[in-house]
XYZ file of C-alpha atoms in Angstrom:
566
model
C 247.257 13.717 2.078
C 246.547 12.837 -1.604
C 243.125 13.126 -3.063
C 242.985 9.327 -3.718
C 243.932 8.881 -0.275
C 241.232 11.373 0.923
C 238.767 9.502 -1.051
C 239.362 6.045 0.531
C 239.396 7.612 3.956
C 236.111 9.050 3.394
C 234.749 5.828 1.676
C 235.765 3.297 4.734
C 233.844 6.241 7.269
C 231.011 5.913 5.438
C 230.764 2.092 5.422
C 231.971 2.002 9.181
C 229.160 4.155 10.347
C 226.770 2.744 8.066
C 226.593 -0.806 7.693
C 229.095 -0.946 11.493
C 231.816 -3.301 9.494
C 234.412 -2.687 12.582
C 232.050 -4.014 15.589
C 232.042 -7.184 17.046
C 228.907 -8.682 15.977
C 228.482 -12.321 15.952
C 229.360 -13.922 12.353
C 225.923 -14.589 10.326
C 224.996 -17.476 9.235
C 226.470 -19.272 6.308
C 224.716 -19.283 3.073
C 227.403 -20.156 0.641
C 231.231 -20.487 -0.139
C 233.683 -19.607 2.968
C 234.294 -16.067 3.153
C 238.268 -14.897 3.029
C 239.763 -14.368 6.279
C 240.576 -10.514 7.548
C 244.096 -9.035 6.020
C 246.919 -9.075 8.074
C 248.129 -5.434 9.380
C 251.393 -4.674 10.009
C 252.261 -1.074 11.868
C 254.524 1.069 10.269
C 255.353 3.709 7.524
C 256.276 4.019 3.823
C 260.024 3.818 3.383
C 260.956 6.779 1.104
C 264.874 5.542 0.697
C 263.284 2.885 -1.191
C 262.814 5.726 -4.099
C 266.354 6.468 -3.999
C 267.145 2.901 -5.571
C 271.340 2.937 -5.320
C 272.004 6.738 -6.301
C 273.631 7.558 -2.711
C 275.820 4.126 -2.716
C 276.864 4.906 -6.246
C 277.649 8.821 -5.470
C 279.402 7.449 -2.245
C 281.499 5.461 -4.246
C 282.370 8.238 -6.668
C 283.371 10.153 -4.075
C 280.793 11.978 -2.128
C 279.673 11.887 1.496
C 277.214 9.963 3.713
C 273.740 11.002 1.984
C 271.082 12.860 4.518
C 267.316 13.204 3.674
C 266.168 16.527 3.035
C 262.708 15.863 3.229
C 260.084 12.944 1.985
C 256.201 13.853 1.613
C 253.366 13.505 -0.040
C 253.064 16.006 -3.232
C 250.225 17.312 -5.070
C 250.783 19.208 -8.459
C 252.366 22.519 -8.014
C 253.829 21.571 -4.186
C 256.455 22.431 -3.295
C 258.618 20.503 -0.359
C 262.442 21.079 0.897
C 264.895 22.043 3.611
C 267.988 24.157 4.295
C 271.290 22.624 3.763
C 274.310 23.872 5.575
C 277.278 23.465 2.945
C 280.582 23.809 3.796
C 282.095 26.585 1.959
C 285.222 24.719 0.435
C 282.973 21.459 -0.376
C 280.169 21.201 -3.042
C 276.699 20.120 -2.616
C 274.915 17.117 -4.331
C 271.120 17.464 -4.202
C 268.450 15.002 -5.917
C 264.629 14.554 -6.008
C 263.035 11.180 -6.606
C 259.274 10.213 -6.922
C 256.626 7.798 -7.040
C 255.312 6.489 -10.451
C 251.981 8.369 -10.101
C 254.284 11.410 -10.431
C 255.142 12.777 -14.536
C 257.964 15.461 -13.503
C 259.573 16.915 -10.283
C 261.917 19.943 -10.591
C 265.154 20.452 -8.125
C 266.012 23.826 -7.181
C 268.617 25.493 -5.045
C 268.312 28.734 -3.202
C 270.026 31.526 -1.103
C 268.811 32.487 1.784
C 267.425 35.660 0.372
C 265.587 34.055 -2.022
C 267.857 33.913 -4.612
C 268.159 30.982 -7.299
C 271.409 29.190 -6.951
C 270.910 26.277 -9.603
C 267.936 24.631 -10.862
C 267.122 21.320 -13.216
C 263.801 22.200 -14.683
C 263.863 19.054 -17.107
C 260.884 17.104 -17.963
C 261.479 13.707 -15.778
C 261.022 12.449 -12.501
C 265.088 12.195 -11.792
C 266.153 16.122 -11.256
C 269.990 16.059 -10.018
C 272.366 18.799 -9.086
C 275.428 19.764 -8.039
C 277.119 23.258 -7.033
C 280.427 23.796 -6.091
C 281.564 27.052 -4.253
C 281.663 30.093 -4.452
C 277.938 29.582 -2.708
C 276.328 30.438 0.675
C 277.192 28.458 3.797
C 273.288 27.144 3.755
C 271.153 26.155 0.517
C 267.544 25.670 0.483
C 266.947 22.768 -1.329
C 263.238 22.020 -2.713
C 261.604 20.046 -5.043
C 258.660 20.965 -7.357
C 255.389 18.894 -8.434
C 254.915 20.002 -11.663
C 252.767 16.881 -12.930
C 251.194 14.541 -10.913
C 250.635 13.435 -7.413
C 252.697 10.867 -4.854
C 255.322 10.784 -2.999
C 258.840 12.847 -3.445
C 261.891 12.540 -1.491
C 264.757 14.693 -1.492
C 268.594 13.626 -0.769
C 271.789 15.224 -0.519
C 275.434 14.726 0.072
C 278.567 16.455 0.310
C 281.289 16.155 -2.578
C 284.827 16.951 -2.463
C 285.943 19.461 -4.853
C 288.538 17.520 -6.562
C 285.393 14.747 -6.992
C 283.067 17.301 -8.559
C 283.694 16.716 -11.973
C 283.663 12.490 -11.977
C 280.588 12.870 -9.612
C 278.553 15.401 -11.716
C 279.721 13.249 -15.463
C 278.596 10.051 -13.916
C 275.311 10.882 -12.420
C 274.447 14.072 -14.769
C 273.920 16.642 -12.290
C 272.968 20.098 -13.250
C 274.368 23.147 -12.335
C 277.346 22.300 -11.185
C 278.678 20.178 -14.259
C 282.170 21.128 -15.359
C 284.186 23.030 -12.617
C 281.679 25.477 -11.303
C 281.773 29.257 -11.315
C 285.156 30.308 -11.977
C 286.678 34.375 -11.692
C 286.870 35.420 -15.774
C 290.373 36.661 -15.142
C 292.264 36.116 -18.615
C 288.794 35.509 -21.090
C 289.454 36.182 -24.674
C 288.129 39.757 -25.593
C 286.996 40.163 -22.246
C 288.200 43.736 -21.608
C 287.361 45.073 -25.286
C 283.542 43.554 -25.124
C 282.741 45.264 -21.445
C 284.825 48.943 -22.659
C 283.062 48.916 -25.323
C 279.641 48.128 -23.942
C 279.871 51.134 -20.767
C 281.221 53.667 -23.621
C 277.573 53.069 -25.490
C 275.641 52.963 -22.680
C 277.017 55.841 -20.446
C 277.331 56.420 -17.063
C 279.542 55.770 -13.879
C 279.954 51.976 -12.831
C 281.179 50.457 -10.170
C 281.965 46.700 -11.029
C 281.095 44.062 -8.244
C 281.550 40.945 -9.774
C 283.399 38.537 -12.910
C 282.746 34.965 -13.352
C 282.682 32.515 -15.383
C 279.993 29.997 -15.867
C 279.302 26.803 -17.396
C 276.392 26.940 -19.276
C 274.190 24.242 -21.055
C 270.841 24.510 -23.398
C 269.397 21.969 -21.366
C 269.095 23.775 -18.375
C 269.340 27.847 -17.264
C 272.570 28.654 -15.103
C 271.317 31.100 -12.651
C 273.556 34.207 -10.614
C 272.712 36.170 -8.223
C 271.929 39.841 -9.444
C 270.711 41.867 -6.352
C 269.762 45.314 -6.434
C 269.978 48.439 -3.866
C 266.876 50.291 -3.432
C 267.600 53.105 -5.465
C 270.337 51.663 -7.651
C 271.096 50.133 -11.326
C 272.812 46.898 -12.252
C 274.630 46.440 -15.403
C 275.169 42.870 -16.242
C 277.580 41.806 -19.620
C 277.581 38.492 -21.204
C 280.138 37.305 -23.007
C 279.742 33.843 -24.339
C 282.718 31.368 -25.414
C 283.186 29.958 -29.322
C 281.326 26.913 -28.225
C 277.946 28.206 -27.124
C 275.236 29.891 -29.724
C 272.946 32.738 -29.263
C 272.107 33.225 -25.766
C 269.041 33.870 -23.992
C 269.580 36.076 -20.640
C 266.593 37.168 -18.430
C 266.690 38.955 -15.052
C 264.028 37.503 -12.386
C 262.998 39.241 -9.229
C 262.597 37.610 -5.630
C 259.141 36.387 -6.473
C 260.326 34.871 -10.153
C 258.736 37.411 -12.483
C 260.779 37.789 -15.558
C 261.491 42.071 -15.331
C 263.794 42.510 -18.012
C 265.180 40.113 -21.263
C 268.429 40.677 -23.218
C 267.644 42.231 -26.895
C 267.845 38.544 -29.105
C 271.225 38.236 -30.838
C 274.276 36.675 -31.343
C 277.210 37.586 -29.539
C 277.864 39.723 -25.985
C 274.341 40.061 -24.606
C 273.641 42.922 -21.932
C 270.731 43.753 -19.228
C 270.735 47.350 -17.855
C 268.404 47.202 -14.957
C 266.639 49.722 -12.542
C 264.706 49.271 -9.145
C 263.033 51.912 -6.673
C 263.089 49.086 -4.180
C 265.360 46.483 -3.089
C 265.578 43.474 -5.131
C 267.180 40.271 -4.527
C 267.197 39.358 -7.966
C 268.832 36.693 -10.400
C 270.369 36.343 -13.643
C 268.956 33.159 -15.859
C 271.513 32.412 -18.776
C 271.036 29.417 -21.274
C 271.855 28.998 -24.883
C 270.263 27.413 -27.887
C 272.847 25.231 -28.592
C 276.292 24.462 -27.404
C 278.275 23.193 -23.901
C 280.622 25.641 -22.810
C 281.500 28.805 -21.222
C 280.262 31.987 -20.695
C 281.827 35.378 -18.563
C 279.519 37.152 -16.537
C 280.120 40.530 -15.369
C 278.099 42.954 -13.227
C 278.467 46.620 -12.068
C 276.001 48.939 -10.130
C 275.513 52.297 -10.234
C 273.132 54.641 -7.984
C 269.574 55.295 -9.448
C 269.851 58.075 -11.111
C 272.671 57.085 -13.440
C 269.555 56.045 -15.452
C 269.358 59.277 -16.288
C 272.945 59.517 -17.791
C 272.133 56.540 -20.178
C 272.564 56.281 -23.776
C 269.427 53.512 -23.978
C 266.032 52.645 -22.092
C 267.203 51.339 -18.573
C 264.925 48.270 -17.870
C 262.359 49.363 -15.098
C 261.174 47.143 -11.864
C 258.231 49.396 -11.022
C 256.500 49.552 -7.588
C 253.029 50.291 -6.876
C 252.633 53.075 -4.479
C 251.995 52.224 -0.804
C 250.316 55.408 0.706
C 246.785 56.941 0.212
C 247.129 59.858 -2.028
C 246.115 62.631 0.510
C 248.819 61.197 2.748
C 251.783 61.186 -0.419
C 251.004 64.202 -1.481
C 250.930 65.738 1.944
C 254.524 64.373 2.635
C 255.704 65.449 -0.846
C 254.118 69.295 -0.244
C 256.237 69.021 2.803
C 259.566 68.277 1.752
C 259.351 70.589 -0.858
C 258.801 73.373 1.806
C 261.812 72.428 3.775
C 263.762 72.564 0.620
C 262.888 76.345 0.032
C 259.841 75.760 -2.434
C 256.863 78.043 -2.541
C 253.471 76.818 -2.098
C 251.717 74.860 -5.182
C 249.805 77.609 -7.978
C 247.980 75.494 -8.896
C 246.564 71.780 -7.769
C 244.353 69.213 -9.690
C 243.491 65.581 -8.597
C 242.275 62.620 -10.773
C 242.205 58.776 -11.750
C 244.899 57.272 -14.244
C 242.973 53.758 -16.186
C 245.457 51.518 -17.971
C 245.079 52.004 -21.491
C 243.579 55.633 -21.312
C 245.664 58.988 -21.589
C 243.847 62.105 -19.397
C 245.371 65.925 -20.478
C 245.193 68.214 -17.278
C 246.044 71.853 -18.732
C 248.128 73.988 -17.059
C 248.822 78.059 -16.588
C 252.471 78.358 -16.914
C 252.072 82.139 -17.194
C 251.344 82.532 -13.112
C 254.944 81.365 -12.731
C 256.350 84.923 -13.175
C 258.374 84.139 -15.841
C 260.170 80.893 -13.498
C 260.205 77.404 -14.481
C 257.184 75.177 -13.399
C 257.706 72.433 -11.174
C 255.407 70.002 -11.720
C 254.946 67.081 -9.420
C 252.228 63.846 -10.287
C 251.761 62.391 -7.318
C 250.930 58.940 -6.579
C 248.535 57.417 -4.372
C 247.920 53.789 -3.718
C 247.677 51.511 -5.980
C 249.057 53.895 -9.179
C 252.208 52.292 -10.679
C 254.579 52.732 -13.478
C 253.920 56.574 -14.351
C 254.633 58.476 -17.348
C 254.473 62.004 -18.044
C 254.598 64.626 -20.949
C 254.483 68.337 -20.906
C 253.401 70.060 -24.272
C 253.287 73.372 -25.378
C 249.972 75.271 -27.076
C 251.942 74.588 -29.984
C 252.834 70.825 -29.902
C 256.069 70.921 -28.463
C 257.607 68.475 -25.991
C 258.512 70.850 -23.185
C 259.337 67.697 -20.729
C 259.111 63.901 -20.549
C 259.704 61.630 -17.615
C 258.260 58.559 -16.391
C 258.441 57.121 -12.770
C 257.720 54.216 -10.825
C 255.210 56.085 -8.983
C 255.644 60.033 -8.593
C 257.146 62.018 -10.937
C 258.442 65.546 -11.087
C 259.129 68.308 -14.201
C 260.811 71.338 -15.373
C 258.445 73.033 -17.888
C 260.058 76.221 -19.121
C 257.305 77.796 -21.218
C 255.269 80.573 -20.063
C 252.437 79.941 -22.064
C 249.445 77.610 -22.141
C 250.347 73.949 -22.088
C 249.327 70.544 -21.273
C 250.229 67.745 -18.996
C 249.781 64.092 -20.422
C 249.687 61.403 -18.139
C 249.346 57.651 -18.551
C 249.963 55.090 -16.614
C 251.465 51.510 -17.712
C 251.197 49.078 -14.495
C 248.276 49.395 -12.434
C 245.727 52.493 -12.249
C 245.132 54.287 -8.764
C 244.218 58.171 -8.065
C 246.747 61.226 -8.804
C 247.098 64.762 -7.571
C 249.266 67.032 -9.745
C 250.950 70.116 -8.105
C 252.510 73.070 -10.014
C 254.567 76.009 -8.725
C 257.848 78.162 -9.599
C 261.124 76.210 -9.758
C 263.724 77.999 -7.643
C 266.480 77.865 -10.001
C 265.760 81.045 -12.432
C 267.501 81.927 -15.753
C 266.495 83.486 -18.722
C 268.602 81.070 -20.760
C 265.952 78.320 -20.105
C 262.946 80.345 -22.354
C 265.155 79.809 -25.288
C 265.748 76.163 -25.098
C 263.065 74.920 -22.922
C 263.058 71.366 -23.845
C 267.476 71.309 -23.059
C 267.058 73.374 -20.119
C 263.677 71.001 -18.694
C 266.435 68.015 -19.360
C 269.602 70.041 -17.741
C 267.500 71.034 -14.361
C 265.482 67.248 -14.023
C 269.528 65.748 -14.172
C 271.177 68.444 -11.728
C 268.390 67.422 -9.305
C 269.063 64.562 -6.985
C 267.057 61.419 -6.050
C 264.092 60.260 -6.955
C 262.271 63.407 -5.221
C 264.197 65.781 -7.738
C 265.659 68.293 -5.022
C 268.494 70.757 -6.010
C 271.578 70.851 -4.037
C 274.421 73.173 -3.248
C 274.201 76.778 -4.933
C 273.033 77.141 -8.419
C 275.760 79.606 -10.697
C 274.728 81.384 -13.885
C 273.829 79.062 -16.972
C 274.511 79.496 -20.328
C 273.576 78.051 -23.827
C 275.768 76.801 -26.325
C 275.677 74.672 -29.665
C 277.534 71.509 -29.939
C 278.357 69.310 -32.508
C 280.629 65.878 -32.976
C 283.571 67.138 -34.216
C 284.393 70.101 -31.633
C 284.981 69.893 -28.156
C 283.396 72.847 -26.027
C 285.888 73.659 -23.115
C 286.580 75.976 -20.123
C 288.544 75.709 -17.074
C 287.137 76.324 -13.771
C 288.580 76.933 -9.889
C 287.600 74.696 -7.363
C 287.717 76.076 -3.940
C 289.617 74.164 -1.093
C 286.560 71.700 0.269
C 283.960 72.135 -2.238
C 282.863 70.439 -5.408
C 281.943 71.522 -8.827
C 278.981 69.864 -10.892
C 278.582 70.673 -14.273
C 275.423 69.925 -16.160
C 274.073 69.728 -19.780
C 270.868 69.136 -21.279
C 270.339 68.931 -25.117
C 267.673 69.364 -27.732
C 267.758 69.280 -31.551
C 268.254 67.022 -34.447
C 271.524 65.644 -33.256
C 272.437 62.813 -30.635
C 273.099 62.593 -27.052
C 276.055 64.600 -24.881
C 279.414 63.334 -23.933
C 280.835 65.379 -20.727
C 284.147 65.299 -19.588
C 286.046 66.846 -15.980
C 289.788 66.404 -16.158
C 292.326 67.785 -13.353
C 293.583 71.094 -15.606
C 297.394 70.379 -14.311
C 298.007 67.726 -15.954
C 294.726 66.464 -17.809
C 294.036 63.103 -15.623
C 290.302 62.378 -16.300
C 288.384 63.317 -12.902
C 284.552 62.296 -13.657
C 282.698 61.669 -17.489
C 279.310 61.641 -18.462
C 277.581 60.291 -21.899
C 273.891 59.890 -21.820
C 271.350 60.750 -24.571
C 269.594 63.769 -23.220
C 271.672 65.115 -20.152
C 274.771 64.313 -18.454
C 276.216 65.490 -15.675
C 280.361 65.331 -14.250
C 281.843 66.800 -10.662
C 285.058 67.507 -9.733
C 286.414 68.123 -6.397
C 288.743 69.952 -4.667
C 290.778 68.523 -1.113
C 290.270 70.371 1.950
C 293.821 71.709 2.250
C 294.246 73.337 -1.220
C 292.374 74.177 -4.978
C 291.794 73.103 -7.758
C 291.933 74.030 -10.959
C 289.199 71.806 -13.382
C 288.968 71.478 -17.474
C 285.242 70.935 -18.714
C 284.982 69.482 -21.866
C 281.354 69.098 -23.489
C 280.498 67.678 -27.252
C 277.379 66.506 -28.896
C 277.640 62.214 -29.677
C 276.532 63.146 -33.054
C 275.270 66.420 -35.051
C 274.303 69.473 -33.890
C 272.586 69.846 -30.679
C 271.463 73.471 -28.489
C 272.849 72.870 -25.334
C 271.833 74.212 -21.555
C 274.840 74.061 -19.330
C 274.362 74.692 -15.385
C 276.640 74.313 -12.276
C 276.427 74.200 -9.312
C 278.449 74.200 -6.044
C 278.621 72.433 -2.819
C 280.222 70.914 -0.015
C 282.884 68.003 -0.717
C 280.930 64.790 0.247
């Protein structure tokens, strides 16, 4: 119910109980002119087609189907009303909002069914109209949004031919949908060259999922869907035609928070995004100026390819869910089943946003190991970030989280662990005890070898698999390749790992089948990389390692390890 309506309900109570209007009570006595007779009631309810004026006759006659309503209600500002649509998956969907003049501006959306944003005409009138054509889901919630005024809305849609999209869409001036739809990017100019050149900066393994091309206008974002697996990275490339300018690409989660924006440019825009947690996102592309065409493509990657990256992976950070006795209790207990001694060493605290604490820590009881260093999170702590410093100001190790985070410090003097935290404060417990894999190689380049151990460790829990060999150090540079060849037993796999410090820049890793030089795994990040090669069950194999520093001179820590084939 409206709040005018509210009001005029209350206001005829009032007078009924007061002054009893409604009962039958002889007439009073004239005293002057003729009173005017009681209005007329008629039974019945507002007609909402009436809103629709000829829109579904004139869409019929373009082409599309019988019209259904989708829903018709009352609206305050901000409301939001709609229904699920089932769509046939060869036909396209025609979806419009009309409202009452009390009502400024009502938005049209579409949805998935897991939330994500299909299309959407976010213009500022009271006539939001869309179309979109397949590839879509076989149901679409459609829903209309208040966003000025109050009245009444009613939603419509209707079911176009394919062949009909185009006339339809021109002659009404649906959104979304206008042009042909999402189309596969199969022969786009430059295509190739633009997403080559964009995984050889960034680094990392990729596993492409999906290449389309959209139609994209200023007036309105074209949305695609951009989910992500718990633990997992999406890379998403834009590549706009010569007709559109300067694009603006944002990634939006399932509750439509903006988590990450493309750097501002012209040209091939890029997202590189991160989650700890599922995410059904989407992808929001619109450009200043200019009607035409740009290629999407997406790849994933598991989580800790961030790791492996040339640049800053965008972050969706989640708050920690458990009371901090209980995390820290379940992370002092996986670390036991994974061979770990008990911690040295155990302090407990409060991280405030905008304040950095400094726990110190004893690396000397670690018997000359590593420390492990584990920040553990406890409900509500979020987005975590962590430095390790030596008495002398040197960054021993750096890593940030979205809530616990684990280290390699390789010092065995006094240092200091930094922690701040950039999304929502909560309590902490830090833990500290020998790292299992021992070398003397990591004293001398404890920064490289804190980087080489925190990559050869998997997940977000940082555990070390298969059997750790002998490291070694090594200086690289750009212009010479470090090699070696290496067996490969019958069933087991190889992974070679380097960390760098120094003035130079970033690692490029390469494993190539030794026979006849095929490329087997590669690795290019800025701090550590890591490549595995594998050998079949039935025979050996014999694997070149190639290792080179992106530019300069770095000090490199190289480890391996060996394991099982997956």
């Amino acid at each position: 119910m409206s709040v005018a309506r509210a009001v005029l309900v209350a206001a005829l109570a009032v007078a009924a109980s007061g002054c009893g209007l409604w009962q039958h009570a002889p007439a009073p006595p004239a005293t002057g002119p003729a009173k005017p007779a009681a209005p007329t009631v008629t039974q019945g309810e507002l007609d909402p087609r009436t809103l629709l004026g000829d829109l579904p006759v004139r869409a019929a006659r373009l082409g599309a189907g019988v019209p259904s309503m989708v829903t018709a209600d009352e609206a305050i500002e901000n409301d939001w009303v709609g229904a699920f649509v089932d769509v046939p998956h060869d036909e396209c969907l025609l979806g419009y909002a009309r409202a009452s003049s009390t009502i400024d501006d009502v938005d049209l959306s579409f949805y998935a069914d897991d939330g994500a944003q299909l299309a959407a005409d976010e213009g500022r009138d009271v006539h939001p109209t869309l179309l979109l054509c397949p590839p879509h889901p076989d149901r679409v919630y459609v829903a209309a949004h208040v966003a000025l005024g109050e009245g009444f809305v009613v939603v419509a849609a209707q079911l176009v031919p394919k062949d009909r999209a185009v006339i339809v869409a021109r002659a009404l001036g649906a959104r979304g949908g206008i042009e042909e739809g999402p189309r596969v990017a199969e022969s786009w100019p430059g295509l190739e060259d633009s997403v080559h050149q964009h995984r050889r900066e960034i680094g990392g393994t990729w596993e492409e999922f999906k290449r389309v091309a959209l139609t994209v206008d200023p007036r309105v974002p074209t949305y695609v869907s951009l989910p992500i697996d718990a633990d997992g990275c999406v890379d998403a490339v834009v590549i706009p035609d010569d007709d559109v300018a300067m694009l603006d690409v944002e990634a939006v989660d399932g509750d439509g928070r903006v988590v990450a924006r493309a750097r501002e440019g012209a040209g091939v825009r890029s997202i590189t995004l991160c989650s700890p947690t599922l995410m059904p996102g989407t992808l929001a592309v619109r450009p200043h100026s200019g009607h035409g065409l740009a290629a999407v493509v997406l790849a994933r990657a598991r989580g800790d390819v961030a790791r492996d990256l040339g640049l800053q992976a965008d972050i969706v950070w989640a708050s920690a869910t458990q009371p901090l006795e209980a995390a820290k209790h379940a992370r002092d207990t996986l670390l036991a089943k994974s061979g770990y001694d008990a911690p040295v060493a155990t302090t407990t605290g409060s991280l405030l946003l905008g304040r950095r604490i400094s726990v110190p820590l004893d690396l000397k009881a670690m018997g000359g190991a590593c420390a492990r260093v584990d920040v553990v999170a406890g409900a509500p702590l979020g987005l975590v970030e962590a430095r390790v410093w030596d008495d002398a100001g040197r960054l021993l190790a750096h890593e940030e989280a979205s809530t616990s985070v684990a280290l390699f410090a390789c010092a065995h003097g006094a240092a200091r662990l930094e922690l701040e935290t950039h999304g929502r404060p909560g309590p902490f417990a830090v833990t500290v005890r020998p790292e299992r894999w021992r070398d003397p190689v990591f004293a001398a380049h404890p920064l490289a070898a804190s980087r080489m151990i925190a990559r050869a460790a998997a997940g977000p829990d940082r555990l070390l698999e298969g059997k750790q060999a002998a490291v070694r150090a090594a200086t690289l540079d750009a212009s010479h390749s470090l090699a070696w060849t290496r067996p490969v037993d019958p069933g087991k796999c190889v992974r070679v790992t380097v960390g760098v410090e120094g003035e130079g820049a970033g690692v490029d890793l390469r494993a190539a089948d030794a026979t006849d030089d095929a490329d087997l795994d590669r690795g290019h990040a800025a701090f550590a990389a890591t490549v595995r090669a594998c050998a079949p069950n039935d025979s050996p194999k014999t694997v070149r390692f190639e290792a080179r520093a992106s530019a300069g001179k770095v000090d490199a820590v190289i480890g391996e390890q060996t394991s099982g084939s997956p």
